[in-house]
Coordinates of C-alpha atoms in Angstrom, one line a residue:
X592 CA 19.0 -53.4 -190.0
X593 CA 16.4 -53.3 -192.6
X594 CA 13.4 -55.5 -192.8
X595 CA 14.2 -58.6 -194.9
X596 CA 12.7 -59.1 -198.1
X597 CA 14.4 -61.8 -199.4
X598 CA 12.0 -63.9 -201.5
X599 CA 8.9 -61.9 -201.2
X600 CA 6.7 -61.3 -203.5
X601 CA 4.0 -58.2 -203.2
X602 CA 0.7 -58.4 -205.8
X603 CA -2.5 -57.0 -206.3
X604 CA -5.3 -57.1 -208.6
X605 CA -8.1 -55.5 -210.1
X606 CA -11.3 -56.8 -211.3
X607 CA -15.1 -55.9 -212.6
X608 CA -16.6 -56.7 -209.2
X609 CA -16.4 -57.9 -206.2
X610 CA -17.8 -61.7 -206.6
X611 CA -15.6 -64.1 -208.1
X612 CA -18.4 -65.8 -209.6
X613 CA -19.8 -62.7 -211.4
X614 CA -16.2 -60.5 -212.2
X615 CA -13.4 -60.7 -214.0
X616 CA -9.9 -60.6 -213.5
X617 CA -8.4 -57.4 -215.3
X618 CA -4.9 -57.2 -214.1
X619 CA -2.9 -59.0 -212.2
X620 CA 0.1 -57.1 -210.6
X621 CA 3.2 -58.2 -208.8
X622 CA 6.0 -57.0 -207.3
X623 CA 9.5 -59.0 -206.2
X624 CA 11.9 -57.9 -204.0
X625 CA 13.8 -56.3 -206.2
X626 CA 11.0 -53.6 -206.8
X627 CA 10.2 -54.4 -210.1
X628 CA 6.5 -53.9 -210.9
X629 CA 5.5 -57.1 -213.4
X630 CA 1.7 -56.7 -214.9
X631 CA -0.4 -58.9 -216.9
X632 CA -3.7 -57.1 -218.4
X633 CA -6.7 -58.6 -219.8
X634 CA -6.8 -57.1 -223.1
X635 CA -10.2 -58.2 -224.6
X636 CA -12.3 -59.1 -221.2
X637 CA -11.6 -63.1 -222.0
X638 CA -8.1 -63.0 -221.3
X639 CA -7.9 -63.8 -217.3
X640 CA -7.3 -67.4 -217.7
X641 CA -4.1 -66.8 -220.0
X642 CA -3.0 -63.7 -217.2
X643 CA -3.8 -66.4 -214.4
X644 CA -1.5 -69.2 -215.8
X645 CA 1.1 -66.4 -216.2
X646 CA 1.1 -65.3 -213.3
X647 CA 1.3 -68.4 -211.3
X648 CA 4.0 -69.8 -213.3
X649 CA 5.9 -66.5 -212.2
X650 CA 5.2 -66.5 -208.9
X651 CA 6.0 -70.4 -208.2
X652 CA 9.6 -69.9 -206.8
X653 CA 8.4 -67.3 -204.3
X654 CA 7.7 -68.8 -200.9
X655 CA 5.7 -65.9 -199.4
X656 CA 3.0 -63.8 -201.1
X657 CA 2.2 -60.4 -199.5
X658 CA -1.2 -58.5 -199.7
X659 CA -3.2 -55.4 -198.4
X660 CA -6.6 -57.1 -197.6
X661 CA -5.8 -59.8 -199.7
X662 CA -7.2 -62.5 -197.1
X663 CA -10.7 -61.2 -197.3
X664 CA -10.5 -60.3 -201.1
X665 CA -7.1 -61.2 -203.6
X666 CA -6.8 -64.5 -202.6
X667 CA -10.2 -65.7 -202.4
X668 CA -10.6 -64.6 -205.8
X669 CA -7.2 -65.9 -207.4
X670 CA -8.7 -69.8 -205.6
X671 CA -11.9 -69.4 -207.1
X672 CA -11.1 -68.9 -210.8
X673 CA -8.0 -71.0 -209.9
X674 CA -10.4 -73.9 -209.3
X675 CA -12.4 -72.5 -212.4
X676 CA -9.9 -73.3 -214.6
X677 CA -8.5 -76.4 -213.1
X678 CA -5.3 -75.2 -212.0
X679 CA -3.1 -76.9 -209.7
X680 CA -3.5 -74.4 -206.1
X681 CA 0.2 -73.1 -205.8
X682 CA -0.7 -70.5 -203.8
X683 CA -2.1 -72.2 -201.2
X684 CA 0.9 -73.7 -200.4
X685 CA 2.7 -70.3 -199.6
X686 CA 3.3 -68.4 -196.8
X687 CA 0.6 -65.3 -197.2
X688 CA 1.3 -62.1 -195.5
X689 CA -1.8 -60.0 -195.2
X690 CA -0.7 -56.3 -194.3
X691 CA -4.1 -55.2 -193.4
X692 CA -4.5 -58.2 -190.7
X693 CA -0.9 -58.0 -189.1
X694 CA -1.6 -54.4 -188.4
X695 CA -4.9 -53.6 -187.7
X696 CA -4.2 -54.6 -183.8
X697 CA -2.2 -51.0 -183.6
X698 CA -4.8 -49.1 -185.6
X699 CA -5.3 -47.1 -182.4
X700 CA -1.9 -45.8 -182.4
X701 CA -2.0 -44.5 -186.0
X702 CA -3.9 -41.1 -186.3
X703 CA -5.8 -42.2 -188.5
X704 CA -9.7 -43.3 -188.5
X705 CA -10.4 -45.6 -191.8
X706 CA -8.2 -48.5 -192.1
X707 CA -7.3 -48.4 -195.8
X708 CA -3.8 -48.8 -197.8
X709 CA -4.4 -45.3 -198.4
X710 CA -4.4 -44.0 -195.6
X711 CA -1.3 -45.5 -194.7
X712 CA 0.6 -44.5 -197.5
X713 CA -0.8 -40.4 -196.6
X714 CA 0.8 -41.3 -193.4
X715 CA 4.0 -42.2 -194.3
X716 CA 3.9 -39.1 -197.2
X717 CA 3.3 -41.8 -200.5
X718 CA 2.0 -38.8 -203.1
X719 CA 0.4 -41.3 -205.8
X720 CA 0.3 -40.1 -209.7
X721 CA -3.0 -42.0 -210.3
X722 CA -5.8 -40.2 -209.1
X723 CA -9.0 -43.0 -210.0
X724 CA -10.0 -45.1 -207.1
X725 CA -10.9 -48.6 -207.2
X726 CA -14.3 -48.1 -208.0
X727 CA -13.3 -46.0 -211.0
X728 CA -10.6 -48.4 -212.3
X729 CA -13.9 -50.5 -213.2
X730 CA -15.6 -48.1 -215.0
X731 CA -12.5 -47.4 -216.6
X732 CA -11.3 -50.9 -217.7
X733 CA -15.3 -51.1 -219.2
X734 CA -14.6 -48.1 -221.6
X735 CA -11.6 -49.5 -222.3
X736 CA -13.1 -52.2 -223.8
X737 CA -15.8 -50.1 -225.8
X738 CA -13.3 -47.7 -227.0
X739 CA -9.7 -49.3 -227.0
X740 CA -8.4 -45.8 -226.0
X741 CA -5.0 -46.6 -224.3
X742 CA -4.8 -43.8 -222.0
X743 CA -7.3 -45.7 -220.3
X744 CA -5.5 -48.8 -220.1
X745 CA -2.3 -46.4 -219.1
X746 CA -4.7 -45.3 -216.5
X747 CA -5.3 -48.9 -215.3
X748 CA -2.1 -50.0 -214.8
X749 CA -0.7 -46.7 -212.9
X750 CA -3.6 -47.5 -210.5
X751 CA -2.3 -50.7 -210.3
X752 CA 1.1 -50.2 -209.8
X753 CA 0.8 -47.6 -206.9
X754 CA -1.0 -49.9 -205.2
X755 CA 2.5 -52.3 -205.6
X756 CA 4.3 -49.5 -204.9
X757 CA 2.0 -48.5 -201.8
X758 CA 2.5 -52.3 -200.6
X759 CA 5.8 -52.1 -200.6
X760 CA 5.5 -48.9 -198.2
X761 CA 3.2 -50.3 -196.0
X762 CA 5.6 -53.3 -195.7
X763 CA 8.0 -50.9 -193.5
X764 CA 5.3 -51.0 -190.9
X765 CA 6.3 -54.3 -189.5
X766 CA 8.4 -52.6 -187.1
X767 CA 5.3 -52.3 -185.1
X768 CA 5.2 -56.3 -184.1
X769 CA 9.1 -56.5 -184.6
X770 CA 8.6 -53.7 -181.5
X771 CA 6.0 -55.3 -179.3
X772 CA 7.9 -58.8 -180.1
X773 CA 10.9 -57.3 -178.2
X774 CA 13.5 -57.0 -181.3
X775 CA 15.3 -53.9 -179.5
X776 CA 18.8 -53.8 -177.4
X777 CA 19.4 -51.6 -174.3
X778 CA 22.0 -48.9 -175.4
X779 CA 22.1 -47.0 -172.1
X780 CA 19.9 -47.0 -169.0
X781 CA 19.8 -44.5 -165.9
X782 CA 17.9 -43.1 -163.4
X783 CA 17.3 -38.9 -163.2
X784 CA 16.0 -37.5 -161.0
X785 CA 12.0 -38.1 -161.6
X786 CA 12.9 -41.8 -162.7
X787 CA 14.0 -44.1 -165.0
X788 CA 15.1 -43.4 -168.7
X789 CA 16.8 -46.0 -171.3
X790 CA 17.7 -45.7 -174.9
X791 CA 17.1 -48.6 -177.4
X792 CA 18.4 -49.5 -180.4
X793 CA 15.6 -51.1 -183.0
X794 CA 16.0 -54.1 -185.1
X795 CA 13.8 -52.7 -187.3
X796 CA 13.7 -49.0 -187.7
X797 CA 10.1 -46.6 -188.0
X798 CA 9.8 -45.1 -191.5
X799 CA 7.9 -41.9 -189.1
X800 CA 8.5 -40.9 -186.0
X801 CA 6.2 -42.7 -183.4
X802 CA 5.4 -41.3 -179.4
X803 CA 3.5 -44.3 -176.9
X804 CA 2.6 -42.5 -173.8
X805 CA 0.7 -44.2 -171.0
X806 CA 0.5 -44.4 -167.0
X807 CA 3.8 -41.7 -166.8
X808 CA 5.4 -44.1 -169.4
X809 CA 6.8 -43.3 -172.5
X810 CA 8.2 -44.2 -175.2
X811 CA 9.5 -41.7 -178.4
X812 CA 11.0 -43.0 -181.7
X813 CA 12.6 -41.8 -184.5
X814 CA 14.1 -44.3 -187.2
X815 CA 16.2 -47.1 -185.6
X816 CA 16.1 -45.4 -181.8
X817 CA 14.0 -44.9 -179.4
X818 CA 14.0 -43.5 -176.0
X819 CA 11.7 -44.7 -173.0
X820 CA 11.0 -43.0 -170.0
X821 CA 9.0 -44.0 -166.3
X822 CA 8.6 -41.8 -163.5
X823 CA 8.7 -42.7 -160.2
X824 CA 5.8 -43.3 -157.9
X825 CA 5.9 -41.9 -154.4
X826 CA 7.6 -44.4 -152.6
X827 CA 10.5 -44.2 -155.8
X828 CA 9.1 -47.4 -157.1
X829 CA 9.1 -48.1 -160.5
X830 CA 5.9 -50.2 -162.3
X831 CA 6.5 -53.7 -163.6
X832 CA 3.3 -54.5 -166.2
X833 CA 2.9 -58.2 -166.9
X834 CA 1.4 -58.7 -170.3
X835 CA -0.9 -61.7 -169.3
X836 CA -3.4 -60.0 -167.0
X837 CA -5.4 -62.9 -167.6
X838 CA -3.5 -64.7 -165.3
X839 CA -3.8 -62.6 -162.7
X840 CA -6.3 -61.1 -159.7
X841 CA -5.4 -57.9 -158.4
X842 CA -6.1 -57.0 -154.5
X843 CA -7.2 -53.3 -154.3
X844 CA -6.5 -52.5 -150.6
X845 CA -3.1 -54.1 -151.4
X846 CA -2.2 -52.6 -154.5
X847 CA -0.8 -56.1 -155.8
X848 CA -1.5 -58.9 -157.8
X849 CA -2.0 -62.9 -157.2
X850 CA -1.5 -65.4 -159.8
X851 CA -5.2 -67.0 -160.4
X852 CA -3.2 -70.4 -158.5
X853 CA -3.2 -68.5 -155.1
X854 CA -7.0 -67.2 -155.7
X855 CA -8.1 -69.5 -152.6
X856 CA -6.0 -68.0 -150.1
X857 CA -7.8 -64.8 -150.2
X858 CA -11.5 -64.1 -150.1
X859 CA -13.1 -63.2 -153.2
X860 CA -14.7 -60.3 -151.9
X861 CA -11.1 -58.9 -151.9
X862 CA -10.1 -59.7 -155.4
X863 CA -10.7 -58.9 -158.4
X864 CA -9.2 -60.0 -162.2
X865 CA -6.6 -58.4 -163.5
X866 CA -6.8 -55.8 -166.1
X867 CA -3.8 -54.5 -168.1
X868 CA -3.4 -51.5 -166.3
X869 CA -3.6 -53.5 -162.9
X870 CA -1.2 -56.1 -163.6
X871 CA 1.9 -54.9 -162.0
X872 CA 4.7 -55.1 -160.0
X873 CA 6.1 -52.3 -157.7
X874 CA 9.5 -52.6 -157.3
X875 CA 12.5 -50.3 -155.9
X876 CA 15.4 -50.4 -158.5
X877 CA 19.0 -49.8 -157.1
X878 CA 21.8 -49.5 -158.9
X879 CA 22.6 -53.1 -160.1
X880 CA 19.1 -52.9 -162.0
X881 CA 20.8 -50.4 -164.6
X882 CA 23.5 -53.7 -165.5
X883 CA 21.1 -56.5 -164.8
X884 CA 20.6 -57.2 -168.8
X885 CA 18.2 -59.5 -168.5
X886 CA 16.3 -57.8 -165.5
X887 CA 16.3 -54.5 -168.2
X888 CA 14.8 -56.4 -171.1
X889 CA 12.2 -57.7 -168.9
X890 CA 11.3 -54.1 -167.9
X891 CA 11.5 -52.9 -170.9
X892 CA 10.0 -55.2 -173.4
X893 CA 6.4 -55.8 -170.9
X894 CA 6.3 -51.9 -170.8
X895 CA 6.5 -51.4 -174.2
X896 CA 4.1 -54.0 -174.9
X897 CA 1.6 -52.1 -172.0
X898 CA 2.2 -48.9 -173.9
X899 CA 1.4 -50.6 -177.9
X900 CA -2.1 -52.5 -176.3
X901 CA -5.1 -50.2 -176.1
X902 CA -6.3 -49.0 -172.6
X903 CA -8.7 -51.1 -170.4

């Protein structure tokens, strides 16, 4: 099943600067559902008022807005010359999806260092035409308006609309909390001989292959599958991670853990607080674990959400 997009609508814009008291708005780009790119472009540098009022009288049926960033930069600056000119807010009474916020909690499992739209669209192979950054589109849009040589505004909006188009790329990488949220079914499950193995079926599928390995846990995906795998400890016990560690002291010479409730009953010299890698269960699976569907979704879902969180 493919991620809904029903009533979506992606935008970005470009401006002079960064302070919405000192820039300009010089486009303004958005991008429904259906893919097509829409653009309004500030022709003469006193334009952004007229591209504003466009733009929000396009957007007004939309119920969610999505963004790269846009929390900490596109929106802020939208409300402030919204309030400049007196408009009525609309777009604070929308839904706003912020890319760069919903996935920056699994930026350790991307092999990637700086955290930019960018580099996410090199990761999933994106090859942009434009080749200005940011930075440049400024300089650009200023000789624009010194020269009125259109290449330069052609130049603009490409840079614009890759960014749309980059959005909409980025979007596919939702399946990362649509993951961790548990939005998988158990296909199969069985034990070989050095443990436990099960193959899922995703809600939503990876647009690249993905591999979580932790603790003799892991986890390999491509597309709308995904295989997991745990070995067995000694004793042929498998590991039951509890995602709310939190809750939790763990008894070293015991191996186990206490719910913080029961901390009284045992002397604090002998506990400790959980951690996520010592907040587990041993248990010994027979055979009515592999049809226990709600005993396998359990397993499955807090393991996959010990494997997505960073170590300790």
């Amino acid at each position: 099943m493919k991620m809904r997009m029903d009533n979506y609508l992606f935008f970005d814009i470009e401006t002079t600067g960064l302070s919405a008291d000192l820039s300009a708005i010089t486009v303004i780009g958005c991008c429904p559902s259906d893919g097509a790119c829409v653009q309004w472009f500030n022709e003469d540098g006193f334009s952004q008022k007229q591209i504003l009022a466009d733009f929000l009288s396009f957007c007004k049926d939309y119920k969610t807005i999505i963004s790269f960033n846009g929390a900490a930069f596109d929106l802020p600056f939208l409300t402030a010359k919204i309030r400049e000119y007196g408009f009525s807010d609309s777009l604070s009474s929308k839904e706003h999806l912020d890319l760069y916020q919903k996935l920056r909690r699994y930026r350790h499992l991307f092999p990637f260092r700086s955290f930019r739209q960018k580099n996410f669209e090199d990761y999933l192979g994106i090859k942009r035409k434009d080749s200005i950054s940011g930075k440049k589109v400024i300089k650009a849009y200023q000789s624009w308006l010194k020269t009125g040589d259109t290449a330069l505004k052609d130049q603009i909006l490409l840079h614009n609309k890759e960014d749309l188009t980059g959005l909409r790329a980025v979007f596919q990488l939702l399946c990362y909390p649509s993951l961790e949220s548990g939005s998988f079914t158990v296909q199969n499950a069985e034990f070989v001989s050095s443990g436990f193995t099960a193959g899922l079926s995703l809600r939503h599928p990876f647009p690249a292959a993905a591999h979580f390995e932790k603790d003799g846990m892991s986890l390999q995906i491509e597309k709308d599958s995904a295989c997991f795998s745990a070995k067995f400890g000694e004793d042929m016990t498998l590991r039951h991670y509890y995602p709310n560690p939190k809750d939790y002291y763990y008894l070293p010479e015991e191996d186990i853990i206490i719910p913080k409730s029961m901390g009284s009953f045992v002397d604090r010299k002998a506990r400790i607080p959980a951690s996520p890698s010592r907040c587990y269960s041993k248990f010994k699976p027979s055979q009515d674990f592999l049809y226990d569907t709600q005993a396998l979704q359990s397993f499955l879902h807090h393991s996959i959400i010990y494997l997505m969180n960073p170590a300790d």
